[in-house]
Amino acid sequence: MNTANLQLEGLLLATAALFGELKRKGLLDSSQIEAALDRADEGASARATELSGANREAIHFPVRFLRQALRDDAGPLDYRTIAVEIGRSLDAKPNQNTGK
């Protein structure tokens, strides 16, 4: 596996843990965290217009990861489990290109 991918995994897990701790301590509530993630998603969407479908999915993945990790904040953070949950949720959505 590419070392950069492992570094990004670690960064996503650390960011999710920090968001979770800020939420638990009452420094940020869920709506404030969602607003921050919405801003990040908007930035990714602006960049995504010039990217292929796979790269569009890739640029949105970190925001999806953090949203999912914060929904599942009861247990320990597990990158693989969270990534699988994101994949399943994308598989359950109709394909925007084919309408299926």
PDB file of C-alpha atoms in Angstrom:
ATOM      1  CA  MET A   1       0.000   0.000   0.000  1.00  0.00           C
ATOM      2  CA  ASN A   2       1.143   3.507  -0.768  1.00  0.00           C
ATOM      3  CA  THR A   3       2.561   5.269   2.310  1.00  0.00           C
ATOM      4  CA  ALA A   4       0.539   8.387   1.496  1.00  0.00           C
ATOM      5  CA  ASN A   5      -2.673   6.357   1.727  1.00  0.00           C
ATOM      6  CA  LEU A   6      -1.697   5.171   5.206  1.00  0.00           C
ATOM      7  CA  GLN A   7      -0.899   8.736   6.211  1.00  0.00           C
ATOM      8  CA  LEU A   8      -4.329   9.859   5.005  1.00  0.00           C
ATOM      9  CA  GLU A   9      -5.988   7.016   6.940  1.00  0.00           C
ATOM     10  CA  GLY A  10      -4.222   8.190  10.075  1.00  0.00           C
ATOM     11  CA  LEU A  11      -5.154  11.803   9.430  1.00  0.00           C
ATOM     12  CA  LEU A  12      -8.834  10.918   8.922  1.00  0.00           C
ATOM     13  CA  LEU A  13      -8.894   8.835  12.111  1.00  0.00           C
ATOM     14  CA  ALA A  14      -7.188  11.612  14.096  1.00  0.00           C
ATOM     15  CA  THR A  15      -9.576  14.242  12.708  1.00  0.00           C
ATOM     16  CA  ALA A  16     -12.607  12.091  13.497  1.00  0.00           C
ATOM     17  CA  ALA A  17     -11.322  11.536  17.034  1.00  0.00           C
ATOM     18  CA  LEU A  18     -10.778  15.275  17.520  1.00  0.00           C
ATOM     19  CA  PHE A  19     -14.252  16.141  16.210  1.00  0.00           C
ATOM     20  CA  GLY A  20     -15.712  13.497  18.524  1.00  0.00           C
ATOM     21  CA  GLU A  21     -13.874  14.894  21.516  1.00  0.00           C
ATOM     22  CA  LEU A  22     -14.921  18.467  20.724  1.00  0.00           C
ATOM     23  CA  LYS A  23     -18.516  17.249  20.510  1.00  0.00           C
ATOM     24  CA  ARG A  24     -18.307  15.287  23.792  1.00  0.00           C
ATOM     25  CA  LYS A  25     -16.840  18.283  25.606  1.00  0.00           C
ATOM     26  CA  GLY A  26     -19.611  20.525  24.287  1.00  0.00           C
ATOM     27  CA  LEU A  27     -17.203  22.786  22.406  1.00  0.00           C
ATOM     28  CA  LEU A  28     -18.937  22.016  19.109  1.00  0.00           C
ATOM     29  CA  ASP A  29     -22.391  20.569  18.641  1.00  0.00           C
ATOM     30  CA  SER A  30     -23.467  18.252  15.848  1.00  0.00           C
ATOM     31  CA  SER A  31     -24.891  21.073  13.729  1.00  0.00           C
ATOM     32  CA  GLN A  32     -21.629  23.032  13.907  1.00  0.00           C
ATOM     33  CA  ILE A  33     -19.619  19.984  12.875  1.00  0.00           C
ATOM     34  CA  GLU A  34     -22.074  19.271  10.050  1.00  0.00           C
ATOM     35  CA  ALA A  35     -21.779  22.910   8.892  1.00  0.00           C
ATOM     36  CA  ALA A  36     -17.976  22.600   8.785  1.00  0.00           C
ATOM     37  CA  LEU A  37     -18.245  19.344   6.833  1.00  0.00           C
ATOM     38  CA  ASP A  38     -20.787  20.950   4.495  1.00  0.00           C
ATOM     39  CA  ARG A  39     -18.261  23.713   3.745  1.00  0.00           C
ATOM     40  CA  ALA A  40     -15.587  21.107   3.052  1.00  0.00           C
ATOM     41  CA  ASP A  41     -17.992  19.189   0.795  1.00  0.00           C
ATOM     42  CA  GLU A  42     -18.832  22.376  -1.120  1.00  0.00           C
ATOM     43  CA  GLY A  43     -15.123  22.985  -1.685  1.00  0.00           C
ATOM     44  CA  ALA A  44     -14.700  19.418  -2.915  1.00  0.00           C
ATOM     45  CA  SER A  45     -17.704  19.824  -5.223  1.00  0.00           C
ATOM     46  CA  ALA A  46     -16.234  22.979  -6.755  1.00  0.00           C
ATOM     47  CA  ARG A  47     -13.033  21.089  -7.562  1.00  0.00           C
ATOM     48  CA  ALA A  48     -14.865  17.942  -8.642  1.00  0.00           C
ATOM     49  CA  THR A  49     -16.381  19.474 -11.763  1.00  0.00           C
ATOM     50  CA  GLU A  50     -13.081  19.036 -13.600  1.00  0.00           C
ATOM     51  CA  LEU A  51     -12.456  15.463 -12.392  1.00  0.00           C
ATOM     52  CA  SER A  52     -13.407  11.993 -13.609  1.00  0.00           C
ATOM     53  CA  GLY A  53     -16.133  10.067 -11.777  1.00  0.00           C
ATOM     54  CA  ALA A  54     -13.646   8.025  -9.742  1.00  0.00           C
ATOM     55  CA  ASN A  55     -11.698  11.135  -8.784  1.00  0.00           C
ATOM     56  CA  ARG A  56     -14.932  12.932  -7.823  1.00  0.00           C
ATOM     57  CA  GLU A  57     -15.696  10.058  -5.461  1.00  0.00           C
ATOM     58  CA  ALA A  58     -12.140  10.238  -4.111  1.00  0.00           C
ATOM     59  CA  ILE A  59     -12.291  13.963  -3.355  1.00  0.00           C
ATOM     60  CA  HIS A  60     -15.567  13.520  -1.450  1.00  0.00           C
ATOM     61  CA  PHE A  61     -14.414  10.446   0.492  1.00  0.00           C
ATOM     62  CA  PRO A  62     -12.766  12.279   3.439  1.00  0.00           C
ATOM     63  CA  VAL A  63     -15.941  14.246   4.186  1.00  0.00           C
ATOM     64  CA  ARG A  64     -18.063  11.099   3.899  1.00  0.00           C
ATOM     65  CA  PHE A  65     -15.616   9.300   6.170  1.00  0.00           C
ATOM     66  CA  LEU A  66     -15.812  11.983   8.862  1.00  0.00           C
ATOM     67  CA  ARG A  67     -19.617  12.123   8.706  1.00  0.00           C
ATOM     68  CA  GLN A  68     -19.844   8.331   9.074  1.00  0.00           C
ATOM     69  CA  ALA A  69     -17.247   8.213  11.841  1.00  0.00           C
ATOM     70  CA  LEU A  70     -19.151  10.841  13.819  1.00  0.00           C
ATOM     71  CA  ARG A  71     -22.417   8.900  13.402  1.00  0.00           C
ATOM     72  CA  ASP A  72     -20.689   5.820  14.813  1.00  0.00           C
ATOM     73  CA  ASP A  73     -18.881   7.619  17.638  1.00  0.00           C
ATOM     74  CA  ALA A  74     -19.887   5.096  20.316  1.00  0.00           C
ATOM     75  CA  GLY A  75     -17.091   2.637  19.630  1.00  0.00           C
ATOM     76  CA  PRO A  76     -13.448   2.693  18.628  1.00  0.00           C
ATOM     77  CA  LEU A  77     -12.635   4.184  15.248  1.00  0.00           C
ATOM     78  CA  ASP A  78     -11.901   1.503  12.678  1.00  0.00           C
ATOM     79  CA  TYR A  79     -10.937   2.775   9.228  1.00  0.00           C
ATOM     80  CA  ARG A  80     -11.866  -0.379   7.358  1.00  0.00           C
ATOM     81  CA  THR A  81     -15.315  -0.660   8.975  1.00  0.00           C
ATOM     82  CA  ILE A  82     -16.145   2.975   8.278  1.00  0.00           C
ATOM     83  CA  ALA A  83     -14.930   2.718   4.661  1.00  0.00           C
ATOM     84  CA  VAL A  84     -17.051  -0.403   4.114  1.00  0.00           C
ATOM     85  CA  GLU A  85     -20.120   1.405   5.498  1.00  0.00           C
ATOM     86  CA  ILE A  86     -19.515   4.261   3.050  1.00  0.00           C
ATOM     87  CA  GLY A  87     -19.175   1.808   0.171  1.00  0.00           C
ATOM     88  CA  ARG A  88     -22.414   0.096   1.120  1.00  0.00           C
ATOM     89  CA  SER A  89     -24.268   3.390   1.319  1.00  0.00           C
ATOM     90  CA  LEU A  90     -22.971   4.367  -2.133  1.00  0.00           C
ATOM     91  CA  ASP A  91     -23.926   0.957  -3.536  1.00  0.00           C
ATOM     92  CA  ALA A  92     -27.459   1.428  -2.196  1.00  0.00           C
ATOM     93  CA  LYS A  93     -27.874   4.747  -4.034  1.00  0.00           C
ATOM     94  CA  PRO A  94     -29.060   4.793  -7.647  1.00  0.00           C
ATOM     95  CA  ASN A  95     -26.254   5.237 -10.157  1.00  0.00           C
ATOM     96  CA  GLN A  96     -26.466   8.847 -11.252  1.00  0.00           C
ATOM     97  CA  ASN A  97     -24.983   8.095 -14.651  1.00  0.00           C
ATOM     98  CA  THR A  98     -27.329   5.236 -15.576  1.00  0.00           C
ATOM     99  CA  GLY A  99     -30.378   6.037 -13.462  1.00  0.00           C
ATOM    100  CA  LYS A 100     -30.317   2.572 -11.883  1.00  0.00           C
TER     101      LYS A 100
END
